[in-house]
Coordinates of C-alpha atoms in Angstrom, one line a residue:
X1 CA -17.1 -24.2 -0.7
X2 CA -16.9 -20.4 0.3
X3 CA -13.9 -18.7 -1.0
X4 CA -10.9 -17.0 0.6
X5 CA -11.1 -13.2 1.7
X6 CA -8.8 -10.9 0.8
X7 CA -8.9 -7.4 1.6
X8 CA -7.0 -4.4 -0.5
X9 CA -6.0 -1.2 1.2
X10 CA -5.1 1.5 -1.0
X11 CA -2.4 4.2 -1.1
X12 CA -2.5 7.8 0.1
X13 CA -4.9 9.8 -1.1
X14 CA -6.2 7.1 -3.6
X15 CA -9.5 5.0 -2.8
X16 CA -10.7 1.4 -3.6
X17 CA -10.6 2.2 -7.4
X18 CA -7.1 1.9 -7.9
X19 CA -7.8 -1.8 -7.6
X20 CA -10.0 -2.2 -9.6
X21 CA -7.9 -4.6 -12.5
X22 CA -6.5 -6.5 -9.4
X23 CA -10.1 -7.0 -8.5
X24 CA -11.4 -8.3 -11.5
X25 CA -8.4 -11.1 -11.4
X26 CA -8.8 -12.2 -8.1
X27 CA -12.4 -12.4 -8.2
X28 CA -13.0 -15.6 -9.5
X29 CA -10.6 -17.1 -6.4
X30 CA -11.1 -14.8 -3.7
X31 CA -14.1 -12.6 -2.1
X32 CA -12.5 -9.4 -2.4
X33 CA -12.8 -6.7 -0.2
X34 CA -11.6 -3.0 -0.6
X35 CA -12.6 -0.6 1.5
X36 CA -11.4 3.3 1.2
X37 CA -9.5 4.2 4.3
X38 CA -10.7 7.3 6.7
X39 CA -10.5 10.4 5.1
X40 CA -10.1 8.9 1.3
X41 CA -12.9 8.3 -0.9
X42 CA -16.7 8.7 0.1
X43 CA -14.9 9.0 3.9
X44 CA -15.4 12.2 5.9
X45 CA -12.2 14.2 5.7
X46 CA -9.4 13.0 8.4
X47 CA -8.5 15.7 10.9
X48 CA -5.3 17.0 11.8
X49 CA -3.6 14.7 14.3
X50 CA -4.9 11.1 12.7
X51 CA -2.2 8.3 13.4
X52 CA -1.9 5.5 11.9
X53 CA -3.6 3.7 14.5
X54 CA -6.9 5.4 13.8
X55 CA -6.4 4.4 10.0
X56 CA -6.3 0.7 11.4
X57 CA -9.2 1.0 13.4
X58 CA -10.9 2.9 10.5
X59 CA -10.8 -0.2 8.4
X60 CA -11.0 -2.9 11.4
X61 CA -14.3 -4.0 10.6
X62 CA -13.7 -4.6 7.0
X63 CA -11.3 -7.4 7.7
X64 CA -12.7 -10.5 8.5
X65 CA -11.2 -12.8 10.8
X66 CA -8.6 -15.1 8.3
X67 CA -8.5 -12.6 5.4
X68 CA -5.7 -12.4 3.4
X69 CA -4.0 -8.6 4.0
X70 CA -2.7 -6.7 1.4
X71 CA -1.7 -3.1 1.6
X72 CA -0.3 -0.8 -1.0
X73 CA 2.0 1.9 0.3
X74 CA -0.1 3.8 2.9
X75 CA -2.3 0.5 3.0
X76 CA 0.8 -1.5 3.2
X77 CA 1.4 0.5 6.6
X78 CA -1.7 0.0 7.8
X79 CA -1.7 -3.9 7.2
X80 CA 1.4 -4.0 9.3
X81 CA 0.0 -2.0 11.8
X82 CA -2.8 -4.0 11.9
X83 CA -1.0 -7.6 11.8
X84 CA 1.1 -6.5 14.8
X85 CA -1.8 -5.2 17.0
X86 CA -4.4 -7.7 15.7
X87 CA -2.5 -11.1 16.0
X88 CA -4.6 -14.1 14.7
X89 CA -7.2 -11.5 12.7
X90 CA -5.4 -12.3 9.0
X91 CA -4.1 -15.4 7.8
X92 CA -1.6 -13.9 5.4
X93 CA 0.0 -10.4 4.9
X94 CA 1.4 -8.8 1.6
X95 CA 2.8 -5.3 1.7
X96 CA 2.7 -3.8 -1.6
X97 CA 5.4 -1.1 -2.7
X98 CA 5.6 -0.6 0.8
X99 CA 8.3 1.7 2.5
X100 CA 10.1 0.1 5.4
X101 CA 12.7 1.5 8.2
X102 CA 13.7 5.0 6.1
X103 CA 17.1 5.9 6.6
X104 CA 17.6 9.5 7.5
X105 CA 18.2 10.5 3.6
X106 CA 14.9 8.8 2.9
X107 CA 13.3 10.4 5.7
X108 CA 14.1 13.7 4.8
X109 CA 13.1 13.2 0.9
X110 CA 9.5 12.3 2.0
X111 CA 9.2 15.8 5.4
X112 CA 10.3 17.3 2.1
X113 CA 7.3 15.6 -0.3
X114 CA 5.3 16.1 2.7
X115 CA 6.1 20.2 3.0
X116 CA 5.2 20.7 -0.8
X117 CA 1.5 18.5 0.1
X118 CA 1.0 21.3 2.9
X119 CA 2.1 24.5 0.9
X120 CA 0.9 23.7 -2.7
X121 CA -1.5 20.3 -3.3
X122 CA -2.1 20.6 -6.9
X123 CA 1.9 20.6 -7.3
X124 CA 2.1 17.8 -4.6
X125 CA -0.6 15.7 -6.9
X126 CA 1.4 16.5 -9.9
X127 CA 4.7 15.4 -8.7
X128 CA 3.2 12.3 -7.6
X129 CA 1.9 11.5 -11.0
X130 CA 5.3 11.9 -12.0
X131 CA 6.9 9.8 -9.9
X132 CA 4.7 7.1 -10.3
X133 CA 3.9 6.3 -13.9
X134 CA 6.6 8.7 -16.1
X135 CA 8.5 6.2 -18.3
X136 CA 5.7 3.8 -17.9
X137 CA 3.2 2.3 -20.8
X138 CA 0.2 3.0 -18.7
X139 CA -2.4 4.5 -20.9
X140 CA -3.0 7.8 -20.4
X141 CA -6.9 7.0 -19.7
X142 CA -5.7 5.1 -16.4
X143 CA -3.1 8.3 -15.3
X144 CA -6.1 10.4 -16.2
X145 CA -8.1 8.3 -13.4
X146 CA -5.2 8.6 -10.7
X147 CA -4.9 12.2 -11.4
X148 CA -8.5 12.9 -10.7
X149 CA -9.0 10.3 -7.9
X150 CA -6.0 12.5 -6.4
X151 CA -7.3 15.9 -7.0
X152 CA -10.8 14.8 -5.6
X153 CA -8.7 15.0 -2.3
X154 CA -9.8 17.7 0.7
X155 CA -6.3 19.2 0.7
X156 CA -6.3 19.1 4.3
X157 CA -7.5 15.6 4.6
X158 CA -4.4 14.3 2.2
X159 CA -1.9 16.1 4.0
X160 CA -2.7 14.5 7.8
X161 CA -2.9 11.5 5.7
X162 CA 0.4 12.0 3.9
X163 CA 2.2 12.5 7.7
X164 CA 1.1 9.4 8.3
X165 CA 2.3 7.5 5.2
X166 CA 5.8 10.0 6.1
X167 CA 6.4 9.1 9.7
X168 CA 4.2 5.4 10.2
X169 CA 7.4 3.7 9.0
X170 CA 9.3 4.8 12.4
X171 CA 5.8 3.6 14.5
X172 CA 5.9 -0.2 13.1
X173 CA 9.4 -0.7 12.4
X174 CA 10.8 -1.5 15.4
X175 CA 7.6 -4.3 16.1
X176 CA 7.7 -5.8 12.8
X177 CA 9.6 -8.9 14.1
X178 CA 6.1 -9.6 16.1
X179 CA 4.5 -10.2 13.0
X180 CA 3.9 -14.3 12.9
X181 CA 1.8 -14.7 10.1
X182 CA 3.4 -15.7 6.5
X183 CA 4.8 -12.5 4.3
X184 CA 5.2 -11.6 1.1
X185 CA 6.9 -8.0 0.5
X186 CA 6.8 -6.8 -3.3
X187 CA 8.2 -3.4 -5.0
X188 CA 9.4 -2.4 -8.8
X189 CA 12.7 -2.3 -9.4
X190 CA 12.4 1.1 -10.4
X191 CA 10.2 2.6 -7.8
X192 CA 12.3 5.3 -6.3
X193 CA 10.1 5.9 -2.9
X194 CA 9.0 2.4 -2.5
X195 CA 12.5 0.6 -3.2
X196 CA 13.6 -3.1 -3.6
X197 CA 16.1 -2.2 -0.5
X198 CA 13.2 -1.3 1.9
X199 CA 11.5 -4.7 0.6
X200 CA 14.3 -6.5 1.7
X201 CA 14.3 -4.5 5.1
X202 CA 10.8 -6.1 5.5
X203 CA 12.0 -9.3 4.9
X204 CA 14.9 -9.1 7.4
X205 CA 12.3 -7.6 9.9
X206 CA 9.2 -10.1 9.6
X207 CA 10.4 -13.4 10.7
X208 CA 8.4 -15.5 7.6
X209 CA 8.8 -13.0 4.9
X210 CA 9.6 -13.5 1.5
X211 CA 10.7 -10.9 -1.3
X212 CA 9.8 -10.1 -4.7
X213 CA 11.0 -7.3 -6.8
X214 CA 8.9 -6.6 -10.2
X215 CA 11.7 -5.8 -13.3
X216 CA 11.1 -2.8 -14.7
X217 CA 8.1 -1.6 -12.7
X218 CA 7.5 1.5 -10.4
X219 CA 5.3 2.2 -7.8
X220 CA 2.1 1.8 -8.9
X221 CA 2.3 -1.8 -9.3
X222 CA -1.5 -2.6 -9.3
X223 CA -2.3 -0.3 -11.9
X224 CA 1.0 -0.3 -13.7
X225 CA 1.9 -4.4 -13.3
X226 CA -1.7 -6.1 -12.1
X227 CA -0.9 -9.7 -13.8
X228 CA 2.0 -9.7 -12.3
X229 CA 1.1 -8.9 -8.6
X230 CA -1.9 -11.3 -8.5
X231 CA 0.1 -14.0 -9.9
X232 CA 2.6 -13.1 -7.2
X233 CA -0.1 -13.0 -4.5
X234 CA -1.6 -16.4 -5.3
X235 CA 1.7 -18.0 -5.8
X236 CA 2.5 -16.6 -2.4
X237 CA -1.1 -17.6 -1.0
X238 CA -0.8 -21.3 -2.7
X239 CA 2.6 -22.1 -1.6
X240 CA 2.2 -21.3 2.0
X241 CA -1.5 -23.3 1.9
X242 CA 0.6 -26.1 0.9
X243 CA 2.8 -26.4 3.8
X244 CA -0.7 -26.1 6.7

């Protein structure tokens, strides 16, 4: 009997590696897939004016009819995007520390993020890093791999990436309620761009959407916490195969 398919889309100006320990645990269950999304890894540099719509159709092809979805951040965007416009194409969705419906405050704190990315990268990468794994026991091996996965980045590229990831929130919002598949929405408690309130937005917004926050954890839950989101994933996957 074939297995499942489920296919990871990364964060902003990551690229499939930052799965790689979520890959290795789902791989006995699930054909995983993980492609880099336009303008991140081995992917031509994304020009100025890329939507979120052509990240969508960047990775269309990669998705298999009755894939599991799952999207980190950016990715998590992108799975939405895709699981409104693509009805029927994945069986389940998961959106990974996933921002949902910014409030104005939020909004401004990411133009803001987003202005340091356009005048000064390296400072943009740096205070990234910082936000995602300070007062976390990742080893400094795997921050080491982030920072140079980031810095590997055309600085062009990342920032008409990044205004995606800072404005795609206000595109899918209002259409998330046309989402019919089964949801799972999962943050860190302590992720402070990512929060456990905008998790809880998605689950207001997607009709079958369920909520789970990670104690302790930040952003970068699948390097940071990867036991804990696959066992959250296939919980979320087993339970809802139960009731079809």
């Amino acid at each position: 009997m074939s297995k499942p398919t489920m296919v990871l889309l990364h964060g902003v100006g990551l690229d499939h590696t930052a799965w790689d320990e979520v890959s290795a645990l789902l791989a006995d269950d699930f054909e995983v897939v993980a492609p880099d999304l336009p303008g991140h890894g081995t992917n031509p540099p994304a020009p100025e004016g890329t939507t979120l719509s052509d990240l969508a159709d960047g990775v269309l092809d990669e998705v298999p009819p009755g894939s599991h979805l799952v999207g980190f951040s950016l990715g998590a965007l992108v799975a939405q995007y895709l699981a409104v416009h693509r009805p029927g194409l994945a069986a389940t969705l998961t959106s990974v520390s996933s921002v949902c419906r910014r409030t104005p405050a939020e909004r401004e704190a990411v133009l803001q993020r987003l202005s340091v990315a356009e005048s000064d990268f390296s400072a943009s990468a740096t205070a990234s890093l910082r936000r995602w794994y300070d007062d976390t026991d990742v080893v400094p091996q795997a921050v080491q791999r982030t920072r140079e996965t980031l810095m590997g980045n055309d600085p062009s590229s990342f920032v008409n990436c990044y205004r995606v990831f800072a404005t795609g929130d206000a595109e899918v919002g209002p259409v998330l309620d046309r989402i019919t598949i089964p949801a799972l929405a999962i943050t860190g408690e302590l992720d402070p761009g990512s929060t456990p309130e905008m998790s809880r937005r998605l689950a207001e917004a997607i009709p079958s959407c369920r909520v789970v926050i990670v104690p302790g954890a930040r952003h970068m839950l699948p390097v940071e916490r990867p036991r804990e989101l696959v066992s959250a994933l296939t919980t979320f996957i087993e339970e809802e195969d139960t009731h079809v």
